[in-house]
Tab-separated table of C-alpha atoms and ligand atoms in Angstrom:
chain	number	residue	atom	x	y	z
A	1	MET	CA	-28.744	149.398	-75.379
A	2	GLN	CA	-25.238	148.280	-76.236
A	3	ARG	CA	-22.527	150.649	-77.452
A	4	PRO	CA	-21.872	150.684	-81.197
A	5	MET	CA	-18.854	148.739	-82.416
A	6	ILE	CA	-16.212	150.597	-84.377
A	7	ILE	CA	-14.103	148.658	-86.837
A	8	HIS	CA	-11.163	149.987	-88.831
A	9	GLY	CA	-11.196	147.409	-91.598
A	10	GLY	CA	-9.016	146.334	-94.453
A	11	THR	CA	-6.597	144.192	-92.415
A	12	PRO	CA	-6.525	140.417	-93.021
A	13	LEU	CA	-7.614	138.388	-89.971
A	14	ARG	CA	-4.889	136.020	-88.872
A	15	GLY	CA	-4.646	133.631	-85.955
A	16	GLU	CA	-6.319	130.860	-83.988
A	17	LEU	CA	-9.605	130.629	-82.128
A	18	ARG	CA	-11.366	127.996	-80.038
A	19	VAL	CA	-14.968	127.589	-81.168
A	20	ASN	CA	-17.636	128.199	-78.521
A	21	PRO	CA	-20.398	125.718	-77.690
A	22	ALA	CA	-23.492	125.986	-79.869
A	23	LYS	CA	-26.150	128.461	-78.755
A	24	ASN	CA	-28.849	126.598	-80.671
A	25	ALA	CA	-27.944	123.321	-78.966
A	26	ALA	CA	-27.635	124.921	-75.528
A	27	LEU	CA	-31.091	126.540	-75.649
A	28	PRO	CA	-33.208	123.359	-76.046
A	29	ILE	CA	-30.939	121.511	-73.620
A	30	LEU	CA	-31.581	124.171	-70.990
A	31	VAL	CA	-35.310	123.775	-71.597
A	32	GLY	CA	-34.884	119.988	-71.391
A	33	SER	CA	-33.571	120.407	-67.851
A	34	LEU	CA	-37.178	121.227	-66.847
A	35	LEU	CA	-38.130	117.590	-67.472
A	36	THR	CA	-36.330	116.198	-64.451
A	37	SER	CA	-36.229	116.855	-60.713
A	38	GLU	CA	-32.590	115.700	-60.627
A	39	PRO	CA	-29.622	118.101	-60.908
A	40	ILE	CA	-27.966	118.707	-64.261
A	41	THR	CA	-24.520	120.090	-64.994
A	42	LEU	CA	-23.724	121.519	-68.393
A	43	GLU	CA	-20.074	122.013	-69.218
A	44	GLU	CA	-18.986	125.075	-71.151
A	45	VAL	CA	-22.243	126.862	-71.769
A	46	PRO	CA	-21.849	129.962	-73.954
A	47	ARG	CA	-22.221	133.215	-71.994
A	48	LEU	CA	-24.730	134.846	-74.309
A	49	ARG	CA	-27.671	137.148	-73.827
A	50	ASP	CA	-30.104	134.538	-75.240
A	51	ILE	CA	-28.913	132.087	-72.596
A	52	GLU	CA	-29.434	134.660	-69.823
A	53	VAL	CA	-32.934	135.434	-71.141
A	54	LEU	CA	-33.872	131.755	-71.112
A	55	LEU	CA	-32.412	131.269	-67.612
A	56	GLU	CA	-34.634	134.094	-66.383
A	57	LEU	CA	-37.655	132.246	-67.760
A	58	LEU	CA	-36.542	128.897	-66.293
A	59	ALA	CA	-35.999	130.544	-62.879
A	60	HIS	CA	-39.558	131.892	-63.075
A	61	LEU	CA	-40.813	128.346	-63.720
A	62	GLY	CA	-38.895	126.899	-60.764
A	63	THR	CA	-35.304	126.222	-61.846
A	64	ARG	CA	-32.449	127.054	-59.507
A	65	TYR	CA	-29.241	127.658	-61.393
A	66	ALA	CA	-25.657	128.635	-60.659
A	67	TRP	CA	-22.695	129.446	-62.887
A	68	GLU	CA	-19.253	128.152	-62.032
A	69	GLY	CA	-17.141	129.822	-64.693
A	70	ARG	CA	-18.673	128.506	-67.907
A	71	THR	CA	-20.180	125.464	-66.206
A	72	LEU	CA	-23.892	125.762	-65.522
A	73	HIS	CA	-25.673	123.873	-62.737
A	74	LEU	CA	-29.449	123.514	-63.131
A	75	HIS	CA	-31.952	122.000	-60.747
A	76	THR	CA	-35.743	122.030	-60.939
A	77	PRO	CA	-37.019	120.031	-57.929
A	78	GLU	CA	-40.538	121.142	-58.827
A	79	ILE	CA	-42.301	123.356	-61.333
A	80	LYS	CA	-43.563	126.419	-59.446
A	81	THR	CA	-45.845	127.591	-62.226
A	82	ALA	CA	-46.746	126.184	-65.640
A	83	LYS	CA	-47.329	129.692	-67.014
A	84	ALA	CA	-44.592	131.348	-69.060
A	85	PRO	CA	-45.385	135.077	-69.085
A	86	TYR	CA	-45.313	137.364	-72.090
A	87	GLU	CA	-42.486	139.601	-70.725
A	88	LEU	CA	-40.095	136.647	-70.688
A	89	VAL	CA	-41.226	134.656	-73.736
A	90	SER	CA	-41.534	137.638	-76.065
A	91	LYS	CA	-37.784	138.284	-75.880
A	92	MET	CA	-36.831	135.099	-77.668
A	93	ARG	CA	-38.520	132.640	-79.994
A	94	ALA	CA	-36.620	129.616	-78.674
A	95	SER	CA	-38.423	129.941	-75.325
A	96	PHE	CA	-41.693	128.747	-76.928
A	97	ILE	CA	-40.588	125.126	-76.558
A	98	VAL	CA	-40.957	125.329	-72.760
A	99	LEU	CA	-44.578	124.436	-73.613
A	100	GLY	CA	-43.524	120.880	-74.533
A	101	ALA	CA	-41.496	120.491	-71.345
A	102	LEU	CA	-44.344	121.784	-69.163
A	103	LEU	CA	-46.816	119.448	-70.885
A	104	ALA	CA	-44.548	116.480	-70.247
A	105	ARG	CA	-43.795	117.254	-66.620
A	106	GLU	CA	-46.989	118.973	-65.439
A	107	GLY	CA	-49.610	117.866	-67.948
A	108	GLU	CA	-50.378	121.508	-68.770
A	109	GLY	CA	-48.727	124.714	-69.833
A	110	GLU	CA	-49.439	128.288	-70.860
A	111	VAL	CA	-47.042	130.182	-73.098
A	112	SER	CA	-47.327	133.472	-74.961
A	113	MET	CA	-46.652	133.853	-78.655
A	114	PRO	CA	-42.864	134.007	-78.945
A	115	GLY	CA	-40.706	136.927	-80.031
A	116	GLY	CA	-37.411	136.617	-81.870
A	117	CYS	CA	-35.383	138.011	-84.719
A	118	ALA	CA	-36.930	140.596	-87.007
A	119	PHE	CA	-36.556	138.859	-90.353
A	120	GLY	CA	-39.995	138.003	-91.645
A	121	PRO	CA	-42.769	135.762	-90.399
A	122	ARG	CA	-41.828	132.972	-88.005
A	123	PRO	CA	-45.103	131.282	-87.115
A	124	VAL	CA	-45.662	128.448	-84.606
A	125	ASP	CA	-48.490	126.726	-86.493
A	126	LEU	CA	-46.441	123.558	-87.033
A	127	HIS	CA	-45.731	123.296	-83.279
A	128	ILE	CA	-49.419	123.621	-82.457
A	129	LYS	CA	-50.590	121.162	-85.125
A	130	ALA	CA	-48.003	118.614	-83.962
A	131	LEU	CA	-49.088	118.877	-80.318
A	132	ARG	CA	-52.748	118.496	-81.336
A	133	ASP	CA	-51.897	115.464	-83.505
A	134	LEU	CA	-50.411	113.853	-80.394
A	135	GLY	CA	-53.655	114.327	-78.489
A	136	PHE	CA	-52.955	117.531	-76.537
A	137	ALA	CA	-55.727	120.095	-76.259
A	138	VAL	CA	-54.327	123.465	-77.349
A	139	GLU	CA	-56.272	126.745	-77.213
A	140	GLU	CA	-55.173	130.191	-78.273
A	141	GLU	CA	-56.544	133.382	-76.786
A	142	ASN	CA	-55.099	136.880	-77.164
A	143	GLY	CA	-51.720	135.574	-78.250
A	144	THR	CA	-51.401	133.059	-75.409
A	145	PHE	CA	-51.451	129.300	-75.948
A	146	SER	CA	-52.872	127.068	-73.217
A	147	ALA	CA	-52.347	123.347	-73.579
A	148	SER	CA	-53.130	120.262	-71.543
A	149	ARG	CA	-53.282	116.525	-71.863
A	150	ASN	CA	-55.744	113.897	-70.822
A	151	GLY	CA	-53.806	110.775	-71.705
A	152	TRP	CA	-50.146	110.448	-72.720
A	153	PRO	CA	-49.038	111.669	-76.168
A	154	GLU	CA	-49.076	108.947	-78.741
A	155	GLY	CA	-48.858	108.338	-82.482
A	156	GLU	CA	-47.221	110.043	-85.404
A	157	VAL	CA	-46.445	113.656	-86.231
A	158	VAL	CA	-45.831	114.369	-89.917
A	159	PHE	CA	-44.294	117.798	-90.372
A	160	ASP	CA	-45.165	119.620	-93.612
A	161	ARG	CA	-41.589	120.853	-93.590
A	162	PRO	CA	-38.666	120.197	-91.268
A	163	THR	CA	-38.723	122.577	-88.319
A	164	VAL	CA	-35.973	122.704	-85.707
A	165	GLY	CA	-38.133	124.208	-82.941
A	166	GLY	CA	-41.150	122.059	-83.855
A	167	THR	CA	-39.066	118.879	-83.697
A	168	GLU	CA	-37.677	119.933	-80.288
A	169	GLN	CA	-41.186	120.768	-79.064
A	170	VAL	CA	-42.375	117.240	-79.854
A	171	MET	CA	-39.254	115.605	-78.387
A	172	LEU	CA	-39.912	117.459	-75.123
A	173	ALA	CA	-43.648	116.741	-75.047
A	174	ALA	CA	-43.019	113.022	-75.625
A	175	ALA	CA	-40.140	112.594	-73.155
A	176	LEU	CA	-42.218	111.325	-70.222
A	177	GLY	CA	-44.896	108.637	-70.119
A	178	PRO	CA	-45.497	105.040	-71.172
A	179	THR	CA	-46.174	105.837	-74.846
A	180	GLU	CA	-44.276	106.195	-78.113
A	181	VAL	CA	-44.258	109.076	-80.597
A	182	THR	CA	-42.826	109.093	-84.121
A	183	ILE	CA	-41.793	112.249	-85.954
A	184	VAL	CA	-41.798	112.060	-89.739
A	185	ASN	CA	-39.872	114.752	-91.652
A	186	ALA	CA	-37.979	115.630	-88.483
A	187	ALA	CA	-35.283	118.322	-88.613
A	188	LEU	CA	-31.810	116.844	-89.219
A	189	GLU	CA	-29.664	119.610	-87.690
A	190	PRO	CA	-26.692	118.579	-85.504
A	191	GLU	CA	-28.310	120.548	-82.669
A	192	ILE	CA	-31.272	118.117	-82.808
A	193	VAL	CA	-28.904	115.166	-82.508
A	194	ASP	CA	-27.147	116.841	-79.572
A	195	PHE	CA	-30.485	117.487	-77.916
A	196	ALA	CA	-31.475	113.835	-78.451
A	197	ASN	CA	-28.178	112.720	-76.872
A	198	PHE	CA	-28.871	114.922	-73.867
A	199	LEU	CA	-32.418	113.562	-73.487
A	200	GLN	CA	-31.059	110.028	-73.759
A	201	MET	CA	-28.650	110.794	-70.933
A	202	LEU	CA	-31.695	111.752	-68.836
A	203	GLY	CA	-33.321	108.416	-69.709
A	204	VAL	CA	-35.572	109.120	-72.719
A	205	HIS	CA	-35.463	106.399	-75.399
A	206	ILE	CA	-34.826	107.931	-78.813
A	207	GLU	CA	-34.159	106.268	-82.136
A	208	GLY	CA	-33.384	107.862	-85.475
A	209	ALA	CA	-32.201	111.288	-84.301
A	210	GLY	CA	-30.484	112.957	-87.259
A	211	THR	CA	-32.708	111.089	-89.724
A	212	ALA	CA	-36.100	112.118	-91.100
A	213	LYS	CA	-37.920	109.575	-88.906
A	214	MET	CA	-37.354	109.776	-85.177
A	215	THR	CA	-39.049	107.729	-82.492
A	216	ILE	CA	-39.311	108.898	-78.894
A	217	ARG	CA	-40.376	106.492	-76.164
A	218	GLY	CA	-41.058	108.266	-72.911
A	219	ALA	CA	-39.590	107.277	-69.550
A	220	GLU	CA	-41.487	107.037	-66.256
A	221	THR	CA	-39.086	109.381	-64.530
A	222	LEU	CA	-35.869	110.990	-65.696
A	223	GLY	CA	-32.482	111.344	-64.044
A	224	GLY	CA	-29.828	114.039	-64.177
A	225	GLY	CA	-26.172	114.086	-65.134
A	226	GLU	CA	-23.367	115.998	-66.783
A	227	TYR	CA	-23.370	116.963	-70.438
A	228	LYS	CA	-21.065	118.739	-72.878
A	229	ILE	CA	-22.616	120.737	-75.728
A	230	ILE	CA	-21.392	120.504	-79.368
A	231	PRO	CA	-19.334	123.311	-80.960
A	232	ASP	CA	-21.141	126.184	-82.634
A	233	ARG	CA	-20.980	125.583	-86.395
A	234	ILE	CA	-22.570	128.972	-87.079
A	235	GLU	CA	-20.074	130.899	-84.971
A	236	ALA	CA	-17.267	128.891	-86.581
A	237	GLY	CA	-18.669	129.606	-90.042
A	238	THR	CA	-18.926	133.313	-89.319
A	239	TYR	CA	-15.209	133.479	-88.407
A	240	LEU	CA	-14.236	131.456	-91.488
A	241	LEU	CA	-16.189	133.873	-93.678
A	242	ALA	CA	-14.605	136.841	-91.904
A	243	ALA	CA	-11.150	135.404	-92.598
A	244	ALA	CA	-12.094	134.802	-96.240
A	245	ALA	CA	-13.587	138.298	-96.627
A	246	THR	CA	-10.394	139.919	-95.312
A	247	ARG	CA	-8.185	137.487	-97.327
A	248	GLY	CA	-6.696	136.228	-94.075
A	249	GLU	CA	-5.870	132.881	-92.540
A	250	ILE	CA	-7.507	131.232	-89.542
A	251	LEU	CA	-7.298	128.038	-87.535
A	252	LEU	CA	-10.438	127.077	-85.634
A	253	GLU	CA	-9.893	124.599	-82.854
A	254	GLY	CA	-12.600	122.646	-81.074
A	255	ALA	CA	-14.721	122.722	-84.236
A	256	ASN	CA	-16.648	119.868	-85.807
A	257	PRO	CA	-15.970	120.022	-89.572
A	258	GLU	CA	-18.491	117.206	-90.169
A	259	HIS	CA	-21.236	119.680	-89.293
A	260	MET	CA	-19.900	122.232	-91.770
A	261	ASP	CA	-19.733	120.390	-95.113
A	262	ALA	CA	-21.953	122.805	-97.062
A	263	LEU	CA	-20.004	125.899	-96.020
A	264	LEU	CA	-16.561	124.315	-96.397
A	265	SER	CA	-17.452	123.111	-99.868
A	266	LYS	CA	-18.588	126.641	-100.881
A	267	LEU	CA	-15.382	128.169	-99.479
A	268	ARG	CA	-13.322	125.708	-101.541
A	269	GLU	CA	-15.455	126.389	-104.635
A	270	SER	CA	-14.653	130.084	-104.131
A	271	GLY	CA	-10.943	129.244	-104.290
A	272	HIS	CA	-9.835	129.128	-100.631
A	273	THR	CA	-7.722	126.355	-99.183
A	274	VAL	CA	-9.634	124.584	-96.433
A	275	VAL	CA	-8.014	121.762	-94.487
A	276	THR	CA	-9.765	119.859	-91.689
A	277	GLY	CA	-8.936	117.418	-88.905
A	278	THR	CA	-11.312	115.660	-86.539
A	279	ASP	CA	-11.777	118.774	-84.402
A	280	TRP	CA	-10.230	121.635	-86.345
A	281	VAL	CA	-10.580	123.636	-89.550
A	282	ARG	CA	-7.921	125.801	-91.197
A	283	LEU	CA	-8.670	128.311	-93.934
A	284	LYS	CA	-5.997	130.006	-96.008
A	285	SER	CA	-7.634	132.439	-98.347
A	286	THR	CA	-6.898	133.048	-101.978
A	287	SER	CA	-6.287	136.613	-103.125
A	288	GLU	CA	-8.555	136.031	-106.131
A	289	PRO	CA	-11.772	134.482	-104.828
A	290	GLN	CA	-14.571	133.511	-107.194
A	291	PRO	CA	-18.245	134.485	-106.853
A	292	LEU	CA	-20.719	131.797	-105.799
A	293	ASN	CA	-24.331	130.738	-106.129
A	294	VAL	CA	-25.732	129.768	-102.736
A	295	ASP	CA	-29.140	128.368	-101.754
A	296	ALA	CA	-29.651	128.288	-98.001
A	297	ARG	CA	-31.771	125.322	-96.941
A	298	GLU	CA	-32.261	122.875	-94.079
A	299	TYR	CA	-29.323	120.789	-92.848
A	300	PRO	CA	-27.267	119.288	-94.427
A	301	GLY	CA	-27.726	122.149	-96.900
A	302	PHE	CA	-26.102	125.551	-96.545
A	303	PRO	CA	-27.388	127.012	-93.223
A	304	THR	CA	-29.779	129.947	-93.316
A	305	ASP	CA	-27.944	131.331	-90.268
A	306	LEU	CA	-24.863	131.748	-92.478
A	307	GLN	CA	-26.782	133.306	-95.369
A	308	PRO	CA	-26.305	136.906	-94.108
A	309	PRO	CA	-22.607	136.266	-93.301
A	310	VAL	CA	-21.971	134.674	-96.710
A	311	SER	CA	-23.734	137.635	-98.376
A	312	ALA	CA	-21.248	139.928	-96.628
A	313	TYR	CA	-18.330	137.791	-97.800
A	314	LEU	CA	-19.625	137.732	-101.384
A	315	ALA	CA	-20.007	141.524	-101.301
A	316	THR	CA	-16.178	141.579	-101.219
A	317	VAL	CA	-15.752	139.156	-104.139
A	318	PRO	CA	-15.571	140.674	-107.642
A	319	GLY	CA	-18.139	139.270	-110.076
A	320	VAL	CA	-21.806	138.393	-109.617
A	321	SER	CA	-23.031	135.998	-106.910
A	322	LEU	CA	-26.618	134.780	-106.591
A	323	LEU	CA	-28.235	133.886	-103.287
A	324	ARG	CA	-31.571	132.505	-102.134
A	325	ASP	CA	-32.794	131.608	-98.671
A	326	LEU	CA	-35.239	128.718	-98.957
A	327	VAL	CA	-35.772	128.527	-95.175
A	328	TYR	CA	-36.487	132.218	-94.546
A	329	PRO	CA	-37.058	133.680	-98.039
A	330	ASP	CA	-37.193	137.237	-96.636
A	331	ARG	CA	-34.143	137.104	-94.380
A	332	PHE	CA	-32.526	140.080	-96.067
A	333	THR	CA	-32.436	142.927	-93.505
A	334	HIS	CA	-28.660	143.090	-94.021
A	335	VAL	CA	-28.939	143.941	-97.728
A	336	GLY	CA	-29.587	147.683	-97.371
A	337	GLU	CA	-26.794	147.943	-94.810
A	338	LEU	CA	-24.266	146.154	-97.037
A	339	ALA	CA	-25.148	148.638	-99.777
A	340	ARG	CA	-24.057	151.487	-97.460
A	341	LEU	CA	-20.561	149.987	-97.527
A	342	GLY	CA	-20.491	150.289	-101.295
A	343	ALA	CA	-21.638	146.822	-102.381
A	344	GLU	CA	-24.102	146.632	-105.258
A	345	LEU	CA	-26.992	144.342	-104.388
A	346	HIS	CA	-30.277	143.689	-106.171
A	347	LEU	CA	-33.088	141.746	-104.563
A	348	LYS	CA	-35.668	140.558	-107.084
A	349	GLU	CA	-38.243	137.828	-106.564
A	350	ARG	CA	-36.366	136.687	-103.470
A	351	VAL	CA	-33.116	136.191	-105.368
A	352	LEU	CA	-30.270	138.363	-104.176
A	353	ALA	CA	-27.710	139.322	-106.829
A	354	ILE	CA	-24.475	140.609	-105.311
A	355	HIS	CA	-21.930	142.493	-107.407
A	356	GLY	CA	-18.914	142.312	-105.127
A	357	ARG	CA	-16.129	144.882	-104.865
A	358	ARG	CA	-13.759	146.488	-102.380
A	359	LEU	CA	-15.957	147.964	-99.631
A	360	SER	CA	-15.484	151.196	-97.757
A	361	GLY	CA	-16.500	152.085	-94.182
A	362	ALA	CA	-19.834	153.690	-93.233
A	363	ARG	CA	-22.329	153.878	-90.365
A	364	VAL	CA	-24.568	150.770	-90.422
A	365	LYS	CA	-27.066	148.849	-88.286
A	366	ALA	CA	-27.490	145.264	-87.150
A	367	PHE	CA	-31.170	144.272	-87.073
A	368	ASP	CA	-30.745	140.671	-85.879
A	369	ILE	CA	-28.017	138.262	-84.770
A	370	ARG	CA	-26.816	136.970	-88.117
A	371	GLY	CA	-27.486	140.209	-89.982
A	372	GLY	CA	-25.167	141.693	-87.361
A	373	GLY	CA	-22.608	138.967	-88.059
A	374	ALA	CA	-22.790	140.030	-91.705
A	375	MET	CA	-22.144	143.678	-90.836
A	376	VAL	CA	-19.107	142.737	-88.760
A	377	ILE	CA	-17.648	140.680	-91.636
A	378	ALA	CA	-18.231	143.457	-94.157
A	379	ALA	CA	-16.769	146.066	-91.787
A	380	LEU	CA	-13.631	143.975	-91.228
A	381	ALA	CA	-13.104	143.837	-94.993
A	382	ALA	CA	-13.990	147.480	-95.725
A	383	ASP	CA	-11.372	150.213	-95.975
A	384	GLY	CA	-11.675	152.874	-93.290
A	385	GLU	CA	-13.994	153.137	-90.319
A	386	THR	CA	-17.359	151.388	-89.927
A	387	ILE	CA	-19.623	152.067	-86.968
A	388	ILE	CA	-22.141	149.287	-86.283
A	389	GLU	CA	-25.216	150.096	-84.230
A	390	GLY	CA	-27.572	147.477	-82.823
A	391	MET	CA	-24.799	145.379	-81.285
A	392	GLN	CA	-27.275	144.147	-78.624
A	393	HIS	CA	-28.680	141.838	-81.330
A	394	VAL	CA	-25.246	140.493	-82.146
A	395	SER	CA	-24.337	139.700	-78.527
A	396	ARG	CA	-27.409	137.446	-78.420
A	397	GLY	CA	-25.428	134.965	-80.511
A	398	TYR	CA	-21.707	135.805	-80.621
A	399	GLU	CA	-19.823	135.564	-77.354
A	400	ASP	CA	-17.006	137.975	-76.575
A	401	LEU	CA	-16.897	139.099	-80.196
A	402	GLU	CA	-14.766	142.187	-79.696
A	403	ASN	CA	-11.917	140.413	-77.877
A	404	ARG	CA	-12.015	137.449	-80.195
A	405	LEU	CA	-11.710	139.669	-83.263
A	406	ARG	CA	-8.922	141.635	-81.622
A	407	SER	CA	-7.034	138.385	-80.949
A	408	LEU	CA	-7.132	137.850	-84.728
A	409	GLY	CA	-5.553	141.235	-85.354
A	410	ALA	CA	-8.705	143.229	-86.058
A	411	ASN	CA	-8.789	146.894	-85.200
A	412	VAL	CA	-12.045	146.923	-83.267
A	413	PHE	CA	-13.386	148.768	-80.247
A	414	SER	CA	-16.633	150.007	-78.752
A	415	GLU	CA	-17.702	153.585	-79.146
A	416	PRO	CA	-16.800	155.345	-75.870
A	417	VAL	CA	-19.751	156.074	-73.608
A	418	PRO	CA	-20.302	159.843	-73.305
A	419	LEU	CA	-18.965	161.046	-69.936
A	420	GLN	CA	-22.350	161.997	-68.544
A	421	GLN	CA	-23.837	158.581	-69.391
A	422	ALA	CA	-20.802	156.815	-67.941
A	423	ALA	CA	-21.278	158.644	-64.638
A	424	ASP	CA	-24.968	157.607	-64.332
B	501	EPU	N1	-42.080	127.376	-89.611
B	501	EPU	C1	-43.432	127.497	-89.793
B	501	EPU	N2	-44.246	127.172	-88.756
B	501	EPU	C2	-43.771	126.731	-87.558
B	501	EPU	C3	-42.363	126.610	-87.383
B	501	EPU	C4	-41.548	126.944	-88.434
B	501	EPU	O1	-43.890	127.898	-90.854
B	501	EPU	O2	-44.579	126.426	-86.657
B	501	EPU	C5	-41.181	127.731	-90.721
B	501	EPU	C6	-40.323	128.940	-90.388
B	501	EPU	O3	-40.999	130.148	-90.628
B	501	EPU	C7	-39.135	128.711	-91.293
B	501	EPU	C8	-39.004	127.188	-91.309
B	501	EPU	O4	-40.261	126.678	-90.909
B	501	EPU	O5	-39.439	129.169	-92.562
B	501	EPU	C9	-37.943	126.608	-90.405
B	501	EPU	O6	-38.031	127.188	-89.109
B	501	EPU	P1	-37.532	126.399	-87.812
B	501	EPU	O7	-38.723	126.046	-87.012
B	501	EPU	O8	-36.626	125.306	-88.242
B	501	EPU	O9	-36.702	127.524	-87.064
B	501	EPU	P2	-36.588	127.787	-85.508
B	501	EPU	O10	-36.621	126.511	-84.768
B	501	EPU	O11	-37.526	128.856	-85.123
B	501	EPU	C10	-33.987	127.571	-85.455
B	501	EPU	C11	-32.829	128.421	-85.004
B	501	EPU	C12	-32.673	129.621	-85.923
B	501	EPU	C13	-32.461	129.099	-87.347
B	501	EPU	C14	-33.610	128.156	-87.743
B	501	EPU	C15	-33.388	127.495	-89.098
B	501	EPU	C16	-32.790	128.050	-82.621
B	501	EPU	C17	-32.963	128.603	-81.268
B	501	EPU	N3	-33.066	128.864	-83.636
B	501	EPU	O12	-35.142	128.401	-85.408
B	501	EPU	O13	-31.510	130.317	-85.477
B	501	EPU	O14	-32.406	130.179	-88.229
B	501	EPU	O15	-33.741	127.105	-86.778
B	501	EPU	O16	-32.215	126.758	-89.094
B	501	EPU	O17	-32.395	126.911	-82.772
B	501	EPU	C18	-30.153	132.186	-85.028
B	501	EPU	O18	-29.429	131.463	-84.333
B	501	EPU	O19	-29.827	133.355	-85.359
B	501	EPU	C19	-31.449	131.685	-85.488
B	501	EPU	C20	-32.422	132.488	-85.896
């Protein structure tokens, strides 16, 4: 359990930050390291709880790893077991894609039903259908999936809808062997393109990454190498929204504005001045922002992972904003918590109407990573003290949040541990 975060809000955020590498690119890349017996070095890996959880699982499967500052060395000379146990997989949904890597390298794998964030159903049916379409035998018993192959995966997978994890699953499963696999309606997210670039460095032949039709031609064996992960567009977006919510000014360095078009366009529509360079974004906020209508959808649309943070921002903007999440239509655990800070929100038929106003501090909870990001944004904008519980969810996805906010002038600290607990 992590200590609650206390924020004395109402002060505009001001300053500069360097964007961290993307969690959602790092996770599949770490899993991809299972495909090869050669060493891999990843530069600047985010030090996040989700990364540690995945490393624990990889170590169980046979990976040796070592940190050198923020550089991560990974080496899996052989897979020790092709079974990913419930205790490790249930902590994080992203770990489910180890199945694809195990199938490619070992020809079989066993993985429990994944866990993950608590915001509505997140099934794996599309992963399983895709693997079956490629010729893998997949059985489910008591929440555990066992899969194996006879021949090499071959043919076409047509996803009913774009799925980030499902696309990664297929890319992994198809990475080794003499055959070719095509994904139709593949996810377009920048993290998919980064993952494809990493796999190409290992020796997998991939065409069309970042388009709806991607072809993966397996290699006989794969090599190793050094790789640098893309910047985290969701972390960057969360800080931009925090600056906008507090009517502050921020310069994000090491960002990739090309990955952030949908958000930057909404921030401009709301009245803020947003200027970009090749690897930076500057936001200077207006004192009279306008409400917005936002539909979260797959990339290049407005990201669902920024839907809770943008809700928090809009809760500070006078007028009525309307929001829908077309990727996770029930991703609204933050709504009740925002209401505690004085915002008026109505959720009807999966449309969230936000009547924004000046917020005031209260005791609130984070139920998942991005819902937690939303609470932090709202707390920074609210007058008085906000205490946020559930920070362990937030540290899954936001590295060194407290210090980074403090460097921007925020009045933030962790609730002191009671003396007796501290002595334990
Ligand atoms: N879906 C299915 N069946 C499946 C797979 C997905 O119905 O077998 C549905 C989902 O329920 C959802 C939609 O398809 O409605 C898209 O889900 P997707 O598979 O794309 O999501 P994911 O791969 O599980 C990743 C991110 C999430 C992010 C989503 C959407 C990682 C590790 N996770 O999840 O990030 O919200 O894509 O962009 O990449 C986060 O970082 O906080 C986070 C939750």
